[in-house]
C-alpha cells in the first residue's frame, strides 16, 4: 500500500478557493465494463447531428463533445468534474499552494461571489478588499448565474495582467470598481503561536504540498519558545481540505505509529484502502520522514481540535482520526461532511476527469459523507451564540450530493426556519457600526471558541452551546 501511495499522482481532498472540491487517488480502472447502451448512444449521435445541421449558427465540434462530457460527469454529484487544459492546470496549482490570481478565498451567496477573506499580502489584500464583500462583475462579465469555478477562472490569469472587479460592500451601501494586477500567490497554510505560558495554538488553513513541513517548523518554534507545553489547540476551522497524504501525516504526528487514520470503500479494488499513521502512507518519493524532527512530547501533549461547518475533507479526516482514537477532544460545531473520494483519470496529455469513486470512513467505521464529524463538545462561534451557522452550506445542502451509505437520510424540517431567522439576524447586524459587528480574528484573545478550547485544556469551565445539536442526514429527493 505504501508503494501505491508513493507512485500516486494528485491526491487531494477538500475545497479550493471556497469552491467544493476533491480528494483524488490516481489509479487505473480495472473493473470490467458493461455493454454500451446502443440505443442511447445512437440518440446522442442523432442530437449531435441535429445541432450541427439545424442550430441557428455553426457550432464547433470539439465544444459540443467537451460540453457533453462535462455535463455527463457534473450531473453525477457536486464533486465530479471534467478538466479541460486550463482547469487541469488550475487544479494542480490549487494543491501546490501557488497560483497566479488576485489572492482571495471566495464562496457563493445568492448567485454572487462572496469574499471569505483576502490572503494576507496579496494584490486583493493591498487593494482593500474585505471579508463579506460581494463581487458583482469580473471585468465586463456579470457574476449572477456564473458558476463558482468559472468565476475563479476569470480572476486567474497571467502574471502582471489586470482584472477589474465590481464590488458591492453591504455595510457601506455602495458599489465600486477595483482594478487589480494579478501575481503569483503563495498561500501560507500554517500559523501558530504560544497563547500564554504552557499553551499554544496552531492553525491549518489548508492541506497543501508544503503544509507538513511548515507544520513541523511551527511546532519546533513553539517548543523552542515553550519547552514545557501543557496543552495545544489544533485549529481546523474553515479549513476546506487539500492533500490526503498531508492529512495522514498531520494525524500521524499525534497518533501512535501504525494505527488506522482513515479508510476508503468503493466499487474498484483500488478504492478499498486503509491509510495508517506510518511513513509509508505519507512520505513522498525521494523525501525523508518530516515527522522525525518533531519532539516526542507531541505524541502525548493534551490536545483540543477546533472545527466548524467550514472544516471539510482532509480536516474531517484528521478530526475523525484523533477523535476515534481518543487522542483529542474535538470542539466547535458539526463539520461540512465532504467524505467522498475523487479519482483523477487522464483523458489525454492535458485533460481528464475527476470522478467520485469511494467514501471515506473514520477508524471506527463511520462514514464522513453528508454527515461530517460531530464534536465531543459543541461550542458557539461567539458569546452571543451561533448566530449565522444556519446560513453556511454543508455537503448535505448540495444538489445531487452523495449519501453516506449508512442508513436513510431524514429531512430536517427546522433547517429552513433556522436559516430564515439567521438571515433576519444578519440584516439587523448589518445595521450596526462596522466596529461593533466585526468577527474577531482566529487566534486572538477575543476568539471565543479558542478561549473555550484553552479552558478545556486547563480543566476550567467551558461555555457549552445551548442551541447546537447534531444535524442528522437529510432525506434525498429522487
PDB file of N, CA, C and O in Angstrom, residues 45-116:
ATOM      1  N   UNK A  45     -25.724  10.529 -30.777  1.00  0.00           N
ATOM      2  CA  UNK A  45     -25.200  10.826 -32.110  1.00  0.00           C
ATOM      3  C   UNK A  45     -26.212  11.619 -32.932  1.00  0.00           C
ATOM      4  O   UNK A  45     -25.852  12.559 -33.655  1.00  0.00           O
ATOM      5  N   UNK A  46     -27.492  11.267 -32.793  1.00  0.00           N
ATOM      6  CA  UNK A  46     -28.546  11.967 -33.540  1.00  0.00           C
ATOM      7  C   UNK A  46     -28.653  13.418 -33.085  1.00  0.00           C
ATOM      8  O   UNK A  46     -28.799  14.338 -33.917  1.00  0.00           O
ATOM      9  N   UNK A  47     -28.576  13.661 -31.776  1.00  0.00           N
ATOM     10  CA  UNK A  47     -28.642  15.029 -31.247  1.00  0.00           C
ATOM     11  C   UNK A  47     -27.453  15.837 -31.747  1.00  0.00           C
ATOM     12  O   UNK A  47     -27.591  17.003 -32.155  1.00  0.00           O
ATOM     13  N   UNK A  48     -26.277  15.217 -31.729  1.00  0.00           N
ATOM     14  CA  UNK A  48     -25.074  15.882 -32.236  1.00  0.00           C
ATOM     15  C   UNK A  48     -25.289  16.320 -33.689  1.00  0.00           C
ATOM     16  O   UNK A  48     -24.990  17.462 -34.063  1.00  0.00           O
ATOM     17  N   UNK A  49     -25.842  15.399 -34.486  1.00  0.00           N
ATOM     18  CA  UNK A  49     -26.087  15.715 -35.893  1.00  0.00           C
ATOM     19  C   UNK A  49     -27.096  16.833 -36.078  1.00  0.00           C
ATOM     20  O   UNK A  49     -26.912  17.714 -36.924  1.00  0.00           O
ATOM     21  N   UNK A  50     -28.183  16.814 -35.271  1.00  0.00           N
ATOM     22  CA  UNK A  50     -29.215  17.845 -35.376  1.00  0.00           C
ATOM     23  C   UNK A  50     -28.662  19.221 -35.008  1.00  0.00           C
ATOM     24  O   UNK A  50     -28.981  20.219 -35.662  1.00  0.00           O
ATOM     25  N   UNK A  51     -27.855  19.271 -33.961  1.00  0.00           N
ATOM     26  CA  UNK A  51     -27.266  20.546 -33.561  1.00  0.00           C
ATOM     27  C   UNK A  51     -26.363  21.074 -34.672  1.00  0.00           C
ATOM     28  O   UNK A  51     -26.369  22.265 -35.000  1.00  0.00           O
ATOM     29  N   UNK A  52     -25.598  20.162 -35.276  1.00  0.00           N
ATOM     30  CA  UNK A  52     -24.676  20.567 -36.334  1.00  0.00           C
ATOM     31  C   UNK A  52     -25.419  21.125 -37.559  1.00  0.00           C
ATOM     32  O   UNK A  52     -24.975  22.078 -38.182  1.00  0.00           O
ATOM     33  N   UNK A  53     -26.564  20.513 -37.884  1.00  0.00           N
ATOM     34  CA  UNK A  53     -27.268  20.907 -39.118  1.00  0.00           C
ATOM     35  C   UNK A  53     -28.344  21.961 -38.900  1.00  0.00           C
ATOM     36  O   UNK A  53     -28.596  22.793 -39.772  1.00  0.00           O
ATOM     37  N   UNK A  54     -29.017  21.959 -37.724  1.00  0.00           N
ATOM     38  CA  UNK A  54     -30.202  22.787 -37.541  1.00  0.00           C
ATOM     39  C   UNK A  54     -30.008  24.000 -36.634  1.00  0.00           C
ATOM     40  O   UNK A  54     -30.860  24.892 -36.619  1.00  0.00           O
ATOM     41  N   UNK A  55     -28.954  24.018 -35.834  1.00  0.00           N
ATOM     42  CA  UNK A  55     -28.794  25.142 -34.905  1.00  0.00           C
ATOM     43  C   UNK A  55     -28.627  26.442 -35.687  1.00  0.00           C
ATOM     44  O   UNK A  55     -28.152  26.449 -36.824  1.00  0.00           O
ATOM     45  N   UNK A  56     -29.023  27.565 -35.068  1.00  0.00           N
ATOM     46  CA  UNK A  56     -29.090  28.849 -35.740  1.00  0.00           C
ATOM     47  C   UNK A  56     -27.741  29.305 -36.318  1.00  0.00           C
ATOM     48  O   UNK A  56     -27.694  30.036 -37.303  1.00  0.00           O
ATOM     49  N   UNK A  57     -26.643  28.858 -35.744  1.00  0.00           N
ATOM     50  CA  UNK A  57     -25.324  29.219 -36.264  1.00  0.00           C
ATOM     51  C   UNK A  57     -24.374  28.038 -36.068  1.00  0.00           C
ATOM     52  O   UNK A  57     -24.653  27.149 -35.246  1.00  0.00           O
ATOM     53  N   UNK A  58     -23.281  27.987 -36.810  1.00  0.00           N
ATOM     54  CA  UNK A  58     -22.368  26.845 -36.690  1.00  0.00           C
ATOM     55  C   UNK A  58     -21.805  26.707 -35.279  1.00  0.00           C
ATOM     56  O   UNK A  58     -21.536  27.710 -34.608  1.00  0.00           O
ATOM     57  N   UNK A  59     -21.657  25.449 -34.862  1.00  0.00           N
ATOM     58  CA  UNK A  59     -21.101  25.155 -33.538  1.00  0.00           C
ATOM     59  C   UNK A  59     -19.870  24.274 -33.714  1.00  0.00           C
ATOM     60  O   UNK A  59     -19.892  23.316 -34.493  1.00  0.00           O
ATOM     61  N   UNK A  60     -18.818  24.596 -32.967  1.00  0.00           N
ATOM     62  CA  UNK A  60     -17.573  23.839 -33.064  1.00  0.00           C
ATOM     63  C   UNK A  60     -17.769  22.404 -32.553  1.00  0.00           C
ATOM     64  O   UNK A  60     -18.348  22.181 -31.485  1.00  0.00           O
ATOM     65  N   UNK A  61     -17.280  21.423 -33.336  1.00  0.00           N
ATOM     66  CA  UNK A  61     -17.408  20.008 -32.957  1.00  0.00           C
ATOM     67  C   UNK A  61     -16.803  19.737 -31.583  1.00  0.00           C
ATOM     68  O   UNK A  61     -17.392  19.054 -30.738  1.00  0.00           O
ATOM     69  N   UNK A  62     -15.602  20.243 -31.368  1.00  0.00           N
ATOM     70  CA  UNK A  62     -14.894  19.979 -30.108  1.00  0.00           C
ATOM     71  C   UNK A  62     -15.665  20.521 -28.914  1.00  0.00           C
ATOM     72  O   UNK A  62     -15.768  19.868 -27.870  1.00  0.00           O
ATOM     73  N   UNK A  63     -16.233  21.719 -29.072  1.00  0.00           N
ATOM     74  CA  UNK A  63     -17.012  22.310 -27.983  1.00  0.00           C
ATOM     75  C   UNK A  63     -18.224  21.452 -27.642  1.00  0.00           C
ATOM     76  O   UNK A  63     -18.537  21.226 -26.469  1.00  0.00           O
ATOM     77  N   UNK A  64     -18.927  20.971 -28.669  1.00  0.00           N
ATOM     78  CA  UNK A  64     -20.095  20.127 -28.424  1.00  0.00           C
ATOM     79  C   UNK A  64     -19.727  18.867 -27.645  1.00  0.00           C
ATOM     80  O   UNK A  64     -20.410  18.476 -26.691  1.00  0.00           O
ATOM     81  N   UNK A  65     -18.639  18.248 -28.043  1.00  0.00           N
ATOM     82  CA  UNK A  65     -18.247  16.986 -27.397  1.00  0.00           C
ATOM     83  C   UNK A  65     -17.769  17.223 -25.975  1.00  0.00           C
ATOM     84  O   UNK A  65     -18.157  16.504 -25.048  1.00  0.00           O
ATOM     85  N   UNK A  66     -16.923  18.244 -25.764  1.00  0.00           N
ATOM     86  CA  UNK A  66     -16.425  18.508 -24.411  1.00  0.00           C
ATOM     87  C   UNK A  66     -17.557  18.941 -23.483  1.00  0.00           C
ATOM     88  O   UNK A  66     -17.574  18.576 -22.307  1.00  0.00           O
ATOM     89  N   UNK A  67     -18.523  19.712 -24.021  1.00  0.00           N
ATOM     90  CA  UNK A  67     -19.678  20.109 -23.202  1.00  0.00           C
ATOM     91  C   UNK A  67     -20.527  18.894 -22.827  1.00  0.00           C
ATOM     92  O   UNK A  67     -21.079  18.816 -21.725  1.00  0.00           O
ATOM     93  N   UNK A  68     -20.650  17.935 -23.762  1.00  0.00           N
ATOM     94  CA  UNK A  68     -21.406  16.714 -23.466  1.00  0.00           C
ATOM     95  C   UNK A  68     -20.709  15.906 -22.376  1.00  0.00           C
ATOM     96  O   UNK A  68     -21.353  15.393 -21.447  1.00  0.00           O
ATOM     97  N   UNK A  69     -19.377  15.798 -22.460  1.00  0.00           N
ATOM     98  CA  UNK A  69     -18.618  15.090 -21.422  1.00  0.00           C
ATOM     99  C   UNK A  69     -18.768  15.797 -20.085  1.00  0.00           C
ATOM    100  O   UNK A  69     -19.031  15.171 -19.052  1.00  0.00           O
ATOM    101  N   UNK A  70     -18.617  17.122 -20.112  1.00  0.00           N
ATOM    102  CA  UNK A  70     -18.716  17.909 -18.882  1.00  0.00           C
ATOM    103  C   UNK A  70     -20.080  17.741 -18.223  1.00  0.00           C
ATOM    104  O   UNK A  70     -20.182  17.548 -17.010  1.00  0.00           O
ATOM    105  N   UNK A  71     -21.143  17.795 -19.035  1.00  0.00           N
ATOM    106  CA  UNK A  71     -22.495  17.629 -18.491  1.00  0.00           C
ATOM    107  C   UNK A  71     -22.723  16.248 -17.926  1.00  0.00           C
ATOM    108  O   UNK A  71     -23.363  16.087 -16.879  1.00  0.00           O
ATOM    109  N   UNK A  72     -22.204  15.219 -18.616  1.00  0.00           N
ATOM    110  CA  UNK A  72     -22.361  13.847 -18.141  1.00  0.00           C
ATOM    111  C   UNK A  72     -21.721  13.660 -16.769  1.00  0.00           C
ATOM    112  O   UNK A  72     -22.317  13.097 -15.854  1.00  0.00           O
ATOM    113  N   UNK A  73     -20.506  14.188 -16.614  1.00  0.00           N
ATOM    114  CA  UNK A  73     -19.763  13.985 -15.370  1.00  0.00           C
ATOM    115  C   UNK A  73     -20.338  14.836 -14.236  1.00  0.00           C
ATOM    116  O   UNK A  73     -20.535  14.359 -13.122  1.00  0.00           O
ATOM    117  N   UNK A  74     -20.622  16.119 -14.532  1.00  0.00           N
ATOM    118  CA  UNK A  74     -21.094  17.023 -13.475  1.00  0.00           C
ATOM    119  C   UNK A  74     -22.490  16.671 -12.978  1.00  0.00           C
ATOM    120  O   UNK A  74     -22.881  17.082 -11.883  1.00  0.00           O
ATOM    121  N   UNK A  75     -23.257  15.909 -13.775  1.00  0.00           N
ATOM    122  CA  UNK A  75     -24.606  15.533 -13.345  1.00  0.00           C
ATOM    123  C   UNK A  75     -24.593  14.455 -12.260  1.00  0.00           C
ATOM    124  O   UNK A  75     -25.615  14.184 -11.636  1.00  0.00           O
ATOM    125  N   UNK A  76     -23.440  13.837 -12.025  1.00  0.00           N
ATOM    126  CA  UNK A  76     -23.352  12.726 -11.071  1.00  0.00           C
ATOM    127  C   UNK A  76     -23.444  13.203  -9.629  1.00  0.00           C
ATOM    128  O   UNK A  76     -24.207  12.691  -8.827  1.00  0.00           O
ATOM    129  N   UNK A  77     -22.607  14.170  -9.271  1.00  0.00           N
ATOM    130  CA  UNK A  77     -22.564  14.710  -7.913  1.00  0.00           C
ATOM    131  C   UNK A  77     -21.776  16.010  -7.966  1.00  0.00           C
ATOM    132  O   UNK A  77     -21.167  16.327  -8.986  1.00  0.00           O
ATOM    133  N   UNK A  78     -21.751  16.789  -6.883  1.00  0.00           N
ATOM    134  CA  UNK A  78     -21.122  18.121  -6.936  1.00  0.00           C
ATOM    135  C   UNK A  78     -19.611  18.100  -7.121  1.00  0.00           C
ATOM    136  O   UNK A  78     -19.023  19.149  -7.398  1.00  0.00           O
ATOM    137  N   UNK A  79     -18.964  16.959  -6.941  1.00  0.00           N
ATOM    138  CA  UNK A  79     -17.501  16.929  -6.930  1.00  0.00           C
ATOM    139  C   UNK A  79     -16.888  16.253  -8.143  1.00  0.00           C
ATOM    140  O   UNK A  79     -15.674  16.297  -8.332  1.00  0.00           O
ATOM    141  N   UNK A  80     -17.705  15.593  -8.972  1.00  0.00           N
ATOM    142  CA  UNK A  80     -17.198  15.017 -10.209  1.00  0.00           C
ATOM    143  C   UNK A  80     -17.129  16.124 -11.255  1.00  0.00           C
ATOM    144  O   UNK A  80     -18.031  16.948 -11.365  1.00  0.00           O
ATOM    145  N   UNK A  81     -16.042  16.131 -12.048  1.00  0.00           N
ATOM    146  CA  UNK A  81     -15.799  17.281 -12.918  1.00  0.00           C
ATOM    147  C   UNK A  81     -14.935  16.887 -14.113  1.00  0.00           C
ATOM    148  O   UNK A  81     -14.035  16.049 -13.999  1.00  0.00           O
ATOM    149  N   UNK A  82     -15.211  17.518 -15.265  1.00  0.00           N
ATOM    150  CA  UNK A  82     -14.347  17.384 -16.434  1.00  0.00           C
ATOM    151  C   UNK A  82     -13.309  18.495 -16.403  1.00  0.00           C
ATOM    152  O   UNK A  82     -13.630  19.653 -16.138  1.00  0.00           O
ATOM    153  N   UNK A  83     -12.043  18.151 -16.642  1.00  0.00           N
ATOM    154  CA  UNK A  83     -10.962  19.134 -16.680  1.00  0.00           C
ATOM    155  C   UNK A  83     -10.540  19.392 -18.122  1.00  0.00           C
ATOM    156  O   UNK A  83     -10.054  18.471 -18.793  1.00  0.00           O
ATOM    157  N   UNK A  84     -10.726  20.617 -18.608  1.00  0.00           N
ATOM    158  CA  UNK A  84     -10.082  20.979 -19.864  1.00  0.00           C
ATOM    159  C   UNK A  84      -8.629  21.381 -19.540  1.00  0.00           C
ATOM    160  O   UNK A  84      -8.199  21.288 -18.385  1.00  0.00           O
ATOM    161  N   UNK A  85      -7.897  21.804 -20.545  1.00  0.00           N
ATOM    162  CA  UNK A  85      -6.472  22.082 -20.351  1.00  0.00           C
ATOM    163  C   UNK A  85      -6.233  23.118 -19.251  1.00  0.00           C
ATOM    164  O   UNK A  85      -5.376  22.940 -18.382  1.00  0.00           O
ATOM    165  N   UNK A  86      -7.019  24.183 -19.274  1.00  0.00           N
ATOM    166  CA  UNK A  86      -6.830  25.263 -18.309  1.00  0.00           C
ATOM    167  C   UNK A  86      -7.216  24.846 -16.898  1.00  0.00           C
ATOM    168  O   UNK A  86      -6.489  25.092 -15.932  1.00  0.00           O
ATOM    169  N   UNK A  87      -8.362  24.172 -16.754  1.00  0.00           N
ATOM    170  CA  UNK A  87      -8.822  23.794 -15.418  1.00  0.00           C
ATOM    171  C   UNK A  87      -7.943  22.701 -14.814  1.00  0.00           C
ATOM    172  O   UNK A  87      -7.797  22.619 -13.587  1.00  0.00           O
ATOM    173  N   UNK A  88      -7.340  21.843 -15.664  1.00  0.00           N
ATOM    174  CA  UNK A  88      -6.431  20.820 -15.162  1.00  0.00           C
ATOM    175  C   UNK A  88      -5.194  21.487 -14.548  1.00  0.00           C
ATOM    176  O   UNK A  88      -4.718  21.091 -13.478  1.00  0.00           O
ATOM    177  N   UNK A  89      -4.693  22.518 -15.219  1.00  0.00           N
ATOM    178  CA  UNK A  89      -3.542  23.269 -14.715  1.00  0.00           C
ATOM    179  C   UNK A  89      -3.901  23.947 -13.384  1.00  0.00           C
ATOM    180  O   UNK A  89      -3.125  23.925 -12.428  1.00  0.00           O
ATOM    181  N   UNK A  90      -5.099  24.531 -13.324  1.00  0.00           N
ATOM    182  CA  UNK A  90      -5.518  25.219 -12.101  1.00  0.00           C
ATOM    183  C   UNK A  90      -5.717  24.249 -10.952  1.00  0.00           C
ATOM    184  O   UNK A  90      -5.456  24.577  -9.790  1.00  0.00           O
ATOM    185  N   UNK A  91      -6.181  23.027 -11.259  1.00  0.00           N
ATOM    186  CA  UNK A  91      -6.342  22.007 -10.228  1.00  0.00           C
ATOM    187  C   UNK A  91      -4.996  21.695  -9.581  1.00  0.00           C
ATOM    188  O   UNK A  91      -4.872  21.609  -8.362  1.00  0.00           O
ATOM    189  N   UNK A  92      -3.961  21.536 -10.411  1.00  0.00           N
ATOM    190  CA  UNK A  92      -2.622  21.263  -9.887  1.00  0.00           C
ATOM    191  C   UNK A  92      -2.119  22.432  -9.045  1.00  0.00           C
ATOM    192  O   UNK A  92      -1.518  22.235  -7.990  1.00  0.00           O
ATOM    193  N   UNK A  93      -2.382  23.644  -9.518  1.00  0.00           N
ATOM    194  CA  UNK A  93      -1.948  24.822  -8.767  1.00  0.00           C
ATOM    195  C   UNK A  93      -2.614  24.885  -7.404  1.00  0.00           C
ATOM    196  O   UNK A  93      -1.995  25.276  -6.413  1.00  0.00           O
ATOM    197  N   UNK A  94      -3.890  24.486  -7.345  1.00  0.00           N
ATOM    198  CA  UNK A  94      -4.635  24.564  -6.095  1.00  0.00           C
ATOM    199  C   UNK A  94      -4.054  23.702  -4.998  1.00  0.00           C
ATOM    200  O   UNK A  94      -4.175  24.009  -3.816  1.00  0.00           O
ATOM    201  N   UNK A  95      -3.406  22.578  -5.359  1.00  0.00           N
ATOM    202  CA  UNK A  95      -2.823  21.700  -4.352  1.00  0.00           C
ATOM    203  C   UNK A  95      -1.376  22.059  -4.039  1.00  0.00           C
ATOM    204  O   UNK A  95      -0.834  21.598  -3.043  1.00  0.00           O
ATOM    205  N   UNK A  96      -0.743  22.872  -4.885  1.00  0.00           N
ATOM    206  CA  UNK A  96       0.653  23.232  -4.655  1.00  0.00           C
ATOM    207  C   UNK A  96       0.800  24.406  -3.707  1.00  0.00           C
ATOM    208  O   UNK A  96       1.867  24.624  -3.138  1.00  0.00           O
ATOM    209  N   UNK A  97      -0.302  25.175  -3.520  1.00  0.00           N
ATOM    210  CA  UNK A  97      -0.218  26.362  -2.684  1.00  0.00           C
ATOM    211  C   UNK A  97       0.292  27.573  -3.452  1.00  0.00           C
ATOM    212  O   UNK A  97       0.541  28.613  -2.870  1.00  0.00           O
ATOM    213  N   UNK A  98       0.442  27.454  -4.786  1.00  0.00           N
ATOM    214  CA  UNK A  98       0.882  28.559  -5.631  1.00  0.00           C
ATOM    215  C   UNK A  98      -0.049  28.688  -6.831  1.00  0.00           C
ATOM    216  O   UNK A  98      -0.396  27.684  -7.445  1.00  0.00           O
ATOM    217  N   UNK A  99      -0.427  29.902  -7.160  1.00  0.00           N
ATOM    218  CA  UNK A  99      -1.218  30.139  -8.359  1.00  0.00           C
ATOM    219  C   UNK A  99      -1.120  31.615  -8.707  1.00  0.00           C
ATOM    220  O   UNK A  99      -0.682  32.432  -7.873  1.00  0.00           O
ATOM    221  N   UNK A 100      -1.494  31.956  -9.922  1.00  0.00           N
ATOM    222  CA  UNK A 100      -1.495  33.357 -10.339  1.00  0.00           C
ATOM    223  C   UNK A 100      -2.925  33.861 -10.288  1.00  0.00           C
ATOM    224  O   UNK A 100      -3.824  33.294 -10.909  1.00  0.00           O
ATOM    225  N   UNK A 101      -3.155  34.902  -9.519  1.00  0.00           N
ATOM    226  CA  UNK A 101      -4.500  35.440  -9.378  1.00  0.00           C
ATOM    227  C   UNK A 101      -4.487  36.701  -8.543  1.00  0.00           C
ATOM    228  O   UNK A 101      -3.473  37.404  -8.461  1.00  0.00           O
ATOM    229  N   UNK A 102      -5.634  36.981  -7.896  1.00  0.00           N
ATOM    230  CA  UNK A 102      -5.743  38.211  -7.105  1.00  0.00           C
ATOM    231  C   UNK A 102      -5.548  37.960  -5.616  1.00  0.00           C
ATOM    232  O   UNK A 102      -5.262  38.882  -4.862  1.00  0.00           O
ATOM    233  N   UNK A 103      -5.741  36.701  -5.187  1.00  0.00           N
ATOM    234  CA  UNK A 103      -5.466  36.370  -3.784  1.00  0.00           C
ATOM    235  C   UNK A 103      -6.635  36.529  -2.840  1.00  0.00           C
ATOM    236  O   UNK A 103      -6.532  37.208  -1.812  1.00  0.00           O
ATOM    237  N   UNK A 104      -7.774  35.893  -3.177  1.00  0.00           N
ATOM    238  CA  UNK A 104      -8.915  35.908  -2.267  1.00  0.00           C
ATOM    239  C   UNK A 104      -9.495  34.510  -2.142  1.00  0.00           C
ATOM    240  O   UNK A 104      -9.467  33.733  -3.095  1.00  0.00           O
ATOM    241  N   UNK A 105      -9.994  34.206  -0.951  1.00  0.00           N
ATOM    242  CA  UNK A 105     -10.776  32.995  -0.749  1.00  0.00           C
ATOM    243  C   UNK A 105     -12.234  33.399  -0.942  1.00  0.00           C
ATOM    244  O   UNK A 105     -12.685  34.395  -0.390  1.00  0.00           O
ATOM    245  N   UNK A 106     -12.965  32.619  -1.744  1.00  0.00           N
ATOM    246  CA  UNK A 106     -14.326  33.021  -2.100  1.00  0.00           C
ATOM    247  C   UNK A 106     -15.321  31.884  -1.899  1.00  0.00           C
ATOM    248  O   UNK A 106     -14.956  30.720  -1.819  1.00  0.00           O
ATOM    249  N   UNK A 107     -16.581  32.274  -1.836  1.00  0.00           N
ATOM    250  CA  UNK A 107     -17.692  31.326  -1.832  1.00  0.00           C
ATOM    251  C   UNK A 107     -18.819  31.977  -2.623  1.00  0.00           C
ATOM    252  O   UNK A 107     -18.669  33.064  -3.160  1.00  0.00           O
ATOM    253  N   UNK A 108     -19.957  31.305  -2.692  1.00  0.00           N
ATOM    254  CA  UNK A 108     -21.083  31.824  -3.464  1.00  0.00           C
ATOM    255  C   UNK A 108     -22.244  32.141  -2.534  1.00  0.00           C
ATOM    256  O   UNK A 108     -22.522  31.394  -1.594  1.00  0.00           O
ATOM    257  N   UNK A 109     -22.903  33.259  -2.778  1.00  0.00           N
ATOM    258  CA  UNK A 109     -24.050  33.652  -1.961  1.00  0.00           C
ATOM    259  C   UNK A 109     -25.075  34.354  -2.836  1.00  0.00           C
ATOM    260  O   UNK A 109     -24.775  35.380  -3.449  1.00  0.00           O
ATOM    261  N   UNK A 110     -26.276  33.803  -2.892  1.00  0.00           N
ATOM    262  CA  UNK A 110     -27.375  34.395  -3.669  1.00  0.00           C
ATOM    263  C   UNK A 110     -26.970  34.678  -5.110  1.00  0.00           C
ATOM    264  O   UNK A 110     -27.345  35.695  -5.702  1.00  0.00           O
ATOM    265  N   UNK A 111     -26.205  33.749  -5.699  1.00  0.00           N
ATOM    266  CA  UNK A 111     -25.801  33.883  -7.084  1.00  0.00           C
ATOM    267  C   UNK A 111     -24.623  34.808  -7.315  1.00  0.00           C
ATOM    268  O   UNK A 111     -24.140  34.941  -8.445  1.00  0.00           O
ATOM    269  N   UNK A 112     -24.133  35.471  -6.269  1.00  0.00           N
ATOM    270  CA  UNK A 112     -22.975  36.349  -6.375  1.00  0.00           C
ATOM    271  C   UNK A 112     -21.762  35.678  -5.740  1.00  0.00           C
ATOM    272  O   UNK A 112     -21.882  34.664  -5.059  1.00  0.00           O
ATOM    273  N   UNK A 113     -20.590  36.258  -5.957  1.00  0.00           N
ATOM    274  CA  UNK A 113     -19.361  35.733  -5.371  1.00  0.00           C
ATOM    275  C   UNK A 113     -19.043  36.539  -4.113  1.00  0.00           C
ATOM    276  O   UNK A 113     -18.939  37.774  -4.165  1.00  0.00           O
ATOM    277  N   UNK A 114     -18.890  35.834  -3.007  1.00  0.00           N
ATOM    278  CA  UNK A 114     -18.638  36.496  -1.726  1.00  0.00           C
ATOM    279  C   UNK A 114     -17.195  36.275  -1.299  1.00  0.00           C
ATOM    280  O   UNK A 114     -16.673  35.163  -1.382  1.00  0.00           O
ATOM    281  N   UNK A 115     -16.555  37.327  -0.847  1.00  0.00           N
ATOM    282  CA  UNK A 115     -15.185  37.228  -0.360  1.00  0.00           C
ATOM    283  C   UNK A 115     -15.201  36.656   1.055  1.00  0.00           C
ATOM    284  O   UNK A 115     -15.766  37.259   1.967  1.00  0.00           O
ATOM    285  N   UNK A 116     -14.610  35.475   1.223  1.00  0.00           N
ATOM    286  CA  UNK A 116     -14.463  34.886   2.561  1.00  0.00           C
ATOM    287  C   UNK A 116     -13.352  35.622   3.292  1.00  0.00           C
ATOM    288  O   UNK A 116     -13.505  36.055   4.428  1.00  0.00           O
TER     289      UNK A 116
END
